[in-house]
Short mmCIF file of C-alpha atoms in Angstrom, two decimals:
data_model
loop_
_atom_site.label_atom_id
_atom_site.label_comp_id
_atom_site.label_asym_id
_atom_site.label_seq_id
_atom_site.Cartn_x
_atom_site.Cartn_y
_atom_site.Cartn_z
CA MET A 18 125.32 65.65 -31.55
CA LEU A 19 123.54 68.20 -33.21
CA PRO A 20 121.95 70.64 -30.20
CA THR A 21 118.38 70.94 -30.59
CA VAL A 22 115.34 72.32 -29.06
CA ALA A 23 112.45 70.73 -28.12
CA ILE A 24 109.07 72.52 -28.52
CA VAL A 25 106.44 70.70 -26.17
CA SER A 26 102.63 70.50 -27.91
CA VAL A 27 100.86 67.95 -26.32
CA HIS A 28 97.50 68.21 -27.15
CA ALA A 29 98.16 70.59 -30.10
CA CYS A 30 99.39 69.11 -33.34
CA PRO A 31 100.46 71.99 -35.36
CA LEU A 32 99.45 70.22 -38.61
CA GLY A 33 95.74 69.84 -37.13
CA ARG A 34 93.12 70.65 -39.54
CA LEU A 35 92.22 73.88 -38.17
CA GLY A 36 88.65 75.22 -37.33
CA SER A 37 87.86 71.72 -35.34
CA ARG A 38 87.39 71.63 -31.44
CA GLU A 39 90.68 71.29 -30.78
CA THR A 40 92.54 73.14 -33.07
CA GLY A 41 93.25 76.77 -32.98
CA GLY A 42 95.91 80.14 -32.94
CA MET A 43 98.23 77.46 -30.36
CA ASN A 44 98.31 74.78 -33.24
CA VAL A 45 99.50 77.81 -35.98
CA TYR A 46 101.65 79.03 -33.39
CA VAL A 47 103.89 76.41 -32.76
CA ARG A 48 104.02 75.48 -36.64
CA GLU A 49 104.84 79.01 -37.90
CA LEU A 50 107.13 79.35 -34.37
CA ALA A 51 108.99 76.19 -35.52
CA THR A 52 109.86 76.49 -39.19
CA GLU A 53 110.61 80.12 -38.66
CA LEU A 54 113.58 79.04 -35.61
CA ALA A 55 114.42 76.42 -38.02
CA LYS A 56 115.48 78.79 -40.56
CA GLN A 57 117.18 81.06 -38.22
CA GLY A 58 119.74 78.44 -37.17
CA LEU A 59 117.62 76.05 -34.85
CA ALA A 60 117.61 72.56 -34.85
CA VAL A 61 114.12 72.09 -33.51
CA ASP A 62 111.89 68.92 -32.72
CA VAL A 63 108.13 69.08 -31.96
CA PHE A 64 106.56 66.55 -29.64
CA THR A 65 102.54 66.12 -29.79
CA ARG A 66 100.22 63.19 -28.96
CA ARG A 67 99.62 61.04 -31.70
CA THR A 68 95.76 61.33 -32.50
CA ASP A 69 95.37 59.37 -35.70
CA PRO A 70 96.83 55.93 -36.17
CA ALA A 71 96.80 56.93 -40.05
CA ASP A 72 99.75 59.90 -38.60
CA ARG A 73 102.90 59.12 -39.53
CA GLU A 74 104.85 59.37 -36.28
CA VAL A 75 107.54 61.36 -37.64
CA VAL A 76 107.05 64.05 -39.89
CA GLU A 77 109.54 67.08 -41.48
CA MET A 78 107.52 69.78 -41.09
CA ALA A 79 110.02 72.11 -42.89
CA PRO A 80 113.71 72.13 -43.09
CA GLY A 81 115.19 71.77 -39.99
CA ALA A 82 111.85 70.76 -38.01
CA THR A 83 110.80 67.97 -37.35
CA LEU A 84 107.50 66.39 -35.64
CA VAL A 85 107.12 63.52 -33.61
CA ARG A 86 103.62 62.22 -33.02
CA VAL A 87 104.25 59.94 -29.28
CA THR A 88 101.79 57.33 -28.34
CA ALA A 89 100.43 58.32 -24.56
CA GLY A 90 97.21 56.74 -24.33
CA GLU A 91 94.44 55.08 -26.85
CA ILE A 92 95.65 56.59 -30.54
CA GLY A 93 92.11 58.99 -30.69
CA PRO A 94 91.19 62.55 -29.47
CA MET A 95 90.68 62.77 -25.84
CA ASP A 96 89.58 65.21 -23.47
CA LYS A 97 92.01 66.90 -22.11
CA ASN A 98 91.60 66.38 -18.70
CA ALA A 99 92.24 63.07 -19.40
CA VAL A 100 95.14 62.96 -21.18
CA TYR A 101 96.63 64.44 -18.13
CA ASP A 102 96.75 60.51 -16.84
CA TYR A 103 99.00 59.58 -20.03
CA LEU A 104 101.41 62.53 -19.29
CA PRO A 105 103.94 60.11 -17.71
CA GLN A 106 103.57 57.98 -21.34
CA PHE A 107 104.10 60.75 -23.23
CA VAL A 108 107.12 61.77 -21.30
CA ALA A 109 108.64 58.39 -21.86
CA GLY A 110 107.57 58.36 -24.89
CA VAL A 111 109.92 61.54 -25.67
CA GLU A 112 112.71 60.18 -23.79
CA ARG A 113 112.51 57.24 -26.07
CA TYR A 114 112.76 59.13 -29.33
CA ARG A 115 115.78 61.22 -27.72
CA ARG A 116 117.44 58.19 -26.50
CA ASP A 117 117.14 56.51 -30.16
CA GLN A 118 118.04 59.46 -31.78
CA GLY A 119 120.94 60.24 -30.04
CA ARG A 120 119.51 64.20 -29.41
CA ARG A 121 120.82 66.41 -26.82
CA TYR A 122 118.20 69.02 -25.77
CA ASP A 123 119.35 72.40 -24.77
CA VAL A 124 116.01 74.49 -24.22
CA VAL A 125 112.56 72.99 -23.92
CA HIS A 126 109.91 75.19 -24.48
CA SER A 127 106.32 74.07 -23.82
CA HIS A 128 103.17 75.06 -24.88
CA TYR A 129 99.41 75.38 -22.60
CA TRP A 130 98.95 73.66 -19.56
CA LEU A 131 99.04 70.08 -20.29
CA SER A 132 102.86 70.47 -22.07
CA GLY A 133 103.75 72.61 -19.26
CA ARG A 134 103.76 70.00 -16.96
CA ALA A 135 105.15 67.26 -19.30
CA GLY A 136 108.51 70.20 -19.71
CA ILE A 137 108.67 70.29 -15.76
CA ASP A 138 109.53 66.12 -16.33
CA LEU A 139 111.69 66.27 -19.37
CA ALA A 140 113.57 69.44 -18.57
CA ALA A 141 114.45 68.26 -14.97
CA ARG A 142 116.04 64.86 -17.07
CA TRP A 143 117.73 66.85 -19.53
CA HIS A 144 119.31 69.32 -17.24
CA ALA A 145 117.42 72.28 -19.54
CA PRO A 146 116.36 75.46 -19.02
CA HIS A 147 112.10 75.07 -19.55
CA LEU A 148 110.28 78.14 -21.06
CA THR A 149 106.54 77.67 -21.43
CA MET A 150 103.89 79.93 -22.59
CA PHE A 151 100.26 79.27 -21.96
CA HIS A 152 97.80 80.61 -24.50
CA THR A 153 94.93 80.70 -22.21
CA LEU A 154 94.68 80.95 -18.76
CA GLY A 155 91.77 78.31 -16.95
CA GLU A 156 91.75 81.05 -13.85
CA VAL A 157 90.88 83.58 -16.56
CA LYS A 158 88.44 81.46 -18.35
CA ASN A 159 86.59 80.69 -15.06
CA ARG A 160 85.98 84.57 -14.56
CA CYS A 161 85.25 85.55 -17.72
CA GLY A 162 81.22 84.95 -18.10
CA ALA A 163 81.49 82.33 -20.59
CA PRO A 164 80.17 79.44 -20.23
CA GLY A 165 81.24 76.14 -18.82
CA GLN A 166 84.40 76.15 -16.31
CA GLU A 167 87.89 74.77 -16.43
CA SER A 168 88.91 72.10 -14.24
CA GLU A 169 90.94 72.35 -10.50
CA LEU A 170 93.07 70.20 -12.24
CA ARG A 171 94.28 72.45 -15.25
CA ILE A 172 94.57 75.60 -12.89
CA ALA A 173 96.41 73.58 -9.72
CA VAL A 174 98.99 72.48 -12.96
CA GLU A 175 99.12 75.72 -14.35
CA ARG A 176 100.23 77.31 -10.83
CA GLN A 177 102.64 74.16 -10.35
CA VAL A 178 104.38 75.73 -14.32
CA VAL A 179 103.95 79.18 -13.50
CA HIS A 180 106.33 78.36 -10.19
CA SER A 181 108.26 75.73 -11.55
CA VAL A 182 109.45 77.28 -15.40
CA ASP A 183 112.79 79.32 -15.76
CA LEU A 184 110.81 81.66 -17.69
CA THR A 185 106.70 82.03 -18.90
CA ILE A 186 105.90 83.98 -21.87
CA ALA A 187 103.04 85.80 -22.59
CA ALA A 188 101.44 87.36 -25.41
CA SER A 189 100.33 90.46 -24.21
CA GLU A 190 100.47 93.06 -21.04
CA ASP A 191 97.39 91.47 -20.03
CA GLU A 192 98.05 87.96 -19.89
CA LEU A 193 101.32 89.27 -17.80
CA HIS A 194 98.93 91.23 -14.86
CA HIS A 195 96.96 87.74 -14.75
CA LEU A 196 99.74 85.63 -14.29
CA VAL A 197 100.97 87.76 -11.27
CA ASP A 198 97.41 88.53 -9.95
CA LEU A 199 95.93 84.97 -9.83
CA TYR A 200 99.04 82.62 -10.08
CA ASP A 201 101.30 84.72 -8.00
CA ALA A 202 104.00 84.56 -10.60
CA ASP A 203 107.19 86.79 -10.17
CA PRO A 204 107.30 89.43 -12.82
CA GLU A 205 110.81 88.55 -13.39
CA ARG A 206 110.27 85.56 -14.49
CA VAL A 207 107.60 86.61 -17.28
CA THR A 208 108.49 88.49 -20.45
CA ILE A 209 105.88 89.65 -23.27
CA VAL A 210 106.37 88.60 -26.84
CA PRO A 211 103.29 88.65 -29.31
CA CYS A 212 102.30 86.16 -31.28
CA GLY A 213 103.11 86.59 -34.93
CA VAL A 214 101.22 86.45 -38.60
CA ASN A 215 102.76 85.07 -41.86
CA THR A 216 102.08 88.28 -43.71
CA ARG A 217 103.87 86.43 -47.30
CA LEU A 218 100.21 84.14 -46.68
CA PHE A 219 97.69 87.17 -45.42
CA SER A 220 97.24 89.91 -47.42
CA PRO A 221 95.10 91.54 -49.28
CA LEU A 222 93.24 90.26 -52.24
CA PRO A 223 91.52 91.92 -54.83
CA ARG A 224 87.95 92.44 -52.89
CA GLY A 225 85.70 91.97 -55.56
CA GLU A 226 87.88 88.65 -57.09
CA ALA A 227 87.73 87.43 -53.22
CA ARG A 228 83.67 87.64 -53.16
CA ALA A 229 83.41 86.28 -56.98
CA LYS A 230 85.60 83.21 -55.54
CA LEU A 231 83.16 83.04 -52.75
CA GLY A 232 80.07 83.27 -54.91
CA LEU A 233 79.39 86.06 -53.24
CA ASN A 234 76.50 89.05 -53.68
CA GLY A 235 76.51 92.33 -53.27
CA HIS A 236 75.69 92.33 -49.49
CA ARG A 237 77.76 93.78 -46.60
CA THR A 238 79.39 90.46 -45.44
CA ALA A 239 80.96 90.32 -41.67
CA LEU A 240 83.26 87.43 -40.88
CA PHE A 241 83.94 84.98 -37.79
CA VAL A 242 86.56 83.14 -38.10
CA GLY A 243 87.30 80.55 -35.28
CA ARG A 244 86.75 77.11 -33.79
CA MET A 245 83.29 76.15 -32.73
CA ASP A 246 83.51 77.02 -28.72
CA PRO A 247 80.70 79.06 -26.28
CA LEU A 248 84.32 81.50 -25.28
CA LYS A 249 84.30 82.81 -28.84
CA GLY A 250 81.09 84.42 -28.43
CA LEU A 251 79.14 83.60 -32.07
CA ASP A 252 75.61 83.88 -30.51
CA LEU A 253 76.52 87.43 -29.26
CA LEU A 254 77.09 88.03 -32.64
CA LEU A 255 73.90 86.36 -34.05
CA LEU A 256 71.90 88.35 -31.66
CA ALA A 257 73.85 91.17 -32.61
CA ALA A 258 73.05 90.78 -36.62
CA HIS A 259 69.20 90.55 -35.48
CA GLU A 260 68.78 93.61 -34.17
CA LEU A 261 70.59 94.71 -37.38
CA ARG A 262 67.69 93.30 -39.38
CA ARG A 263 66.03 96.45 -40.00
CA SER A 264 68.45 99.16 -39.76
CA VAL A 265 71.54 96.89 -42.03
CA PRO A 266 68.94 94.95 -44.01
CA ASP A 267 71.16 93.49 -46.56
CA LEU A 268 74.11 92.25 -43.83
CA GLN A 269 74.81 88.58 -44.33
CA LEU A 270 77.37 86.47 -42.02
CA LEU A 271 79.77 84.45 -43.08
CA VAL A 272 80.95 81.87 -40.25
CA VAL A 273 84.28 80.04 -41.11
CA GLY A 274 85.22 76.94 -38.39
CA GLY A 275 84.00 74.38 -36.61
CA ASP A 276 82.82 70.77 -36.94
CA ALA A 277 79.13 69.31 -38.60
CA SER A 278 78.76 67.04 -35.92
CA PRO A 279 74.45 67.95 -34.61
CA GLU A 280 75.77 67.79 -30.83
CA SER A 281 78.69 70.23 -31.26
CA GLU A 282 78.86 74.00 -30.07
CA GLU A 283 77.92 74.44 -33.81
CA GLY A 284 74.76 72.73 -33.70
CA ARG A 285 73.43 75.25 -30.73
CA VAL A 286 74.29 77.89 -33.11
CA ARG A 287 72.45 76.92 -36.35
CA ASP A 288 69.52 76.23 -33.72
CA LEU A 289 69.86 79.87 -32.34
CA ALA A 290 70.07 81.12 -36.24
CA ARG A 291 67.13 79.67 -37.25
CA GLU A 292 65.05 80.55 -33.85
CA LEU A 293 66.15 84.45 -34.78
CA GLY A 294 64.99 84.15 -38.38
CA LEU A 295 68.77 84.17 -39.48
CA ALA A 296 68.48 80.93 -41.41
CA ASP A 297 68.92 82.62 -44.66
CA ARG A 298 71.44 85.69 -43.57
CA VAL A 299 74.18 83.12 -41.84
CA THR A 300 76.26 80.48 -43.78
CA PHE A 301 78.27 77.98 -42.00
CA VAL A 302 81.00 77.37 -44.26
CA GLY A 303 82.61 75.20 -41.57
CA ALA A 304 86.79 74.56 -41.38
CA VAL A 305 88.67 75.45 -44.14
CA PRO A 306 91.96 75.06 -45.26
CA GLN A 307 94.59 78.15 -43.66
CA THR A 308 95.62 78.73 -47.34
CA GLU A 309 92.30 79.55 -48.37
CA LEU A 310 91.38 82.01 -45.29
CA PRO A 311 92.83 85.23 -46.88
CA THR A 312 90.20 85.09 -49.53
CA TYR A 313 87.76 85.13 -46.60
CA TYR A 314 89.06 87.71 -44.73
CA SER A 315 89.24 90.06 -47.87
CA ALA A 316 85.79 89.16 -49.32
CA ALA A 317 84.55 90.41 -45.97
CA ASP A 318 83.69 94.19 -44.95
CA LEU A 319 84.68 93.57 -41.86
CA CYS A 320 85.83 90.59 -38.97
CA VAL A 321 84.33 90.56 -35.68
CA VAL A 322 85.65 88.78 -32.62
CA PRO A 323 82.91 88.60 -30.18
CA SER A 324 85.05 86.39 -27.85
CA PHE A 325 84.50 86.78 -23.87
CA TYR A 326 88.47 86.21 -23.45
CA GLU A 327 91.64 86.07 -25.77
CA SER A 328 95.16 85.93 -24.64
CA PHE A 329 96.19 87.78 -27.92
CA GLY A 330 93.69 87.55 -30.68
CA LEU A 331 95.45 85.44 -33.76
CA VAL A 332 92.15 86.20 -36.19
CA ALA A 333 92.11 89.64 -35.35
CA VAL A 334 95.84 90.10 -37.00
CA GLU A 335 95.15 87.86 -39.88
CA ALA A 336 91.86 89.89 -40.75
CA LEU A 337 93.83 93.32 -40.48
CA ALA A 338 96.73 91.75 -42.10
CA CYS A 339 94.51 91.04 -45.15
CA GLY A 340 93.40 94.63 -44.76
CA THR A 341 90.02 93.85 -43.53
CA PRO A 342 88.65 96.55 -40.11
CA VAL A 343 87.87 94.13 -37.10
CA VAL A 344 84.92 94.37 -34.12
CA ALA A 345 86.17 92.90 -31.33
CA SER A 346 85.56 92.72 -28.04
CA ARG A 347 87.82 94.70 -25.27
CA VAL A 348 89.04 91.83 -23.62
CA GLY A 349 92.45 90.14 -23.15
CA GLY A 350 95.06 91.45 -25.82
CA LEU A 351 92.78 92.35 -28.26
CA PRO A 352 93.26 96.35 -27.44
CA GLY A 353 96.98 95.87 -28.44
CA VAL A 354 96.00 94.27 -31.20
CA VAL A 355 92.66 96.57 -32.62
CA LYS A 356 93.42 99.98 -31.90
CA HIS A 357 89.86 101.86 -31.94
CA GLY A 358 89.18 104.07 -34.31
CA GLU A 359 92.09 103.63 -36.10
CA ASN A 360 92.35 99.80 -37.53
CA GLY A 361 88.78 98.93 -36.50
CA LEU A 362 86.27 98.66 -33.15
CA LEU A 363 86.76 97.96 -29.77
CA VAL A 364 83.28 97.24 -27.70
CA ALA A 365 83.73 97.95 -23.83
CA ASN A 366 80.59 95.85 -23.07
CA ARG A 367 80.20 92.62 -24.52
CA THR A 368 76.26 92.94 -25.49
CA ALA A 369 74.10 92.52 -28.32
CA SER A 370 73.61 96.15 -28.88
CA ASP A 371 76.66 97.53 -28.62
CA PHE A 372 78.10 95.12 -31.13
CA ALA A 373 75.33 95.86 -33.31
CA THR A 374 75.97 99.44 -33.03
CA SER A 375 79.83 98.79 -33.65
CA ILE A 376 78.95 96.88 -36.54
CA GLY A 377 76.39 98.69 -38.20
CA GLU A 378 78.30 101.70 -37.62
CA LEU A 379 80.88 100.52 -39.72
CA CYS A 380 78.04 98.92 -42.69
CA ARG A 381 76.57 102.63 -42.90
CA ASP A 382 79.72 104.39 -43.61
CA GLU A 383 81.71 102.84 -46.14
CA GLY A 384 84.23 106.35 -46.14
CA ARG A 385 84.64 105.04 -42.23
CA ARG A 386 84.93 101.90 -43.06
CA ALA A 387 87.28 102.14 -45.95
CA GLY A 388 90.17 104.24 -43.73
CA LEU A 389 90.11 101.42 -41.29
CA ALA A 390 91.20 99.04 -43.79
CA LEU A 391 93.31 101.48 -45.52
CA ARG A 392 95.62 101.42 -41.96
CA ALA A 393 95.01 97.99 -41.06
CA ARG A 394 97.85 95.89 -43.02
CA ALA A 395 100.43 98.10 -41.72
CA SER A 396 99.23 98.21 -37.70
CA VAL A 397 100.68 94.85 -37.54
CA ALA A 398 103.79 94.83 -39.57
CA ARG A 399 105.67 94.27 -36.59
CA LEU A 400 103.97 90.96 -36.16
CA VAL A 401 106.25 89.04 -38.63
CA TRP A 402 107.38 85.43 -37.57
CA GLU A 403 110.52 86.26 -38.26
CA SER A 404 110.58 89.31 -35.55
CA VAL A 405 108.93 86.72 -33.27
CA ALA A 406 111.43 84.12 -33.80
CA ARG A 407 114.04 86.73 -33.30
CA ARG A 408 113.15 87.49 -30.29
CA ILE A 409 111.94 83.80 -28.57
CA LEU A 410 115.88 82.97 -30.18
CA GLN A 411 117.24 86.21 -28.10
CA ILE A 412 114.96 85.24 -24.73
CA TYR A 413 116.32 81.58 -25.66
CA ASP A 414 120.05 82.90 -25.28
CA GLU A 415 119.49 84.87 -22.23
CA THR A 416 118.15 81.48 -20.71
CA LEU A 417 121.16 79.62 -21.47
CA ALA A 418 123.58 82.54 -20.69
CA ALA A 419 121.87 82.47 -17.10
CA ALA A 420 122.11 79.24 -16.96
CA GLY A 421 126.05 79.46 -16.94
CA PRO A 422 128.88 79.08 -19.52
CA ALA A 423 127.90 75.85 -20.72
CA GLY A 424 124.35 77.72 -21.97
CA ALA A 425 125.66 79.40 -25.23
CA LEU A 426 123.36 79.95 -28.15
CA SER A 427 126.25 79.68 -30.65
CA SER A 428 126.29 75.81 -29.94
CA LEU A 429 122.33 76.21 -30.98
CA ARG A 430 123.01 77.50 -33.69
CA ARG A 431 123.85 75.05 -36.94
#
């Protein structure tokens, strides 16, 4: 019987189409981590909620890494707060799979608050240590000034998970402080492991070729990548572009991500672009396969991350890995990635004027922009997935060792 790590990702399918409302950095994180852990000798099962009847229930993501889609509630998209009511069904489905396959799970590693709650029950059933990663925190989102409020249910569950798990993995120093200050987490039970980037995929392409492939002209190009969510601050970028119409008259924006439904956030920001007279200067590309993102990053003069809150900032890391400078909000984990004046610029005050100033500086000073670009890729070399997975593996080892003589990592390696 092969010992296995159970990664629980209830609402974020690692094979989900990126750029839509419910898919983003966490989906990438789970997929890349599972794949790399399998490469390093672990057997990994990833459990997610089934949302499409056409999807196969069991899929091999990579050698040694299996995705299991569990039916919990009606198969289809569902509001995250509504998914909470079906967590008992989800847990029962995971246990049924474990029993049918004769698995033994030595470690439970959950992602996000829904998965953390499910992970509590699964870890108790299996007498296994439970590690969690939240990716974003509801209390922080409610305090950051972004439109909308996270539910009291989410925050209550996050508190329960923080005080139930063996260890919480934070993506940044900022997140660790939030866990301690806002959730009363024991700092001895929180450790920091930055997120990773696939530097083989995200690498610089010849800029001219990338621009030609996308049909771009010689205009200055600022890129936004991310799901359509008010938290991402796209409207702030549009307002900044409006201020730059005279000082950088050739500035064009590329917006990658989102869905095309008229009632979506994309519909709102499209309306704003028209109201600001930017319809001919903004291209809404929609969601694109991850394999195509390096072309967009490489073609752009700079990537803008105007978020209200980022626990880490995966888009910034991907852009830097492609040699593209980043202009980002000085929030969350972004200052740990974007080093002001070295590989990009941080905007301390989230105002359209301040973003316009920083974007304008790089658009008008090609020498400075090129200098930042030259240092961009090297600045994220430490974040390769191999290193991240090796650190996670070490944490598994330490957690199992703390559990007693039976918890030995050697039993996990194939």
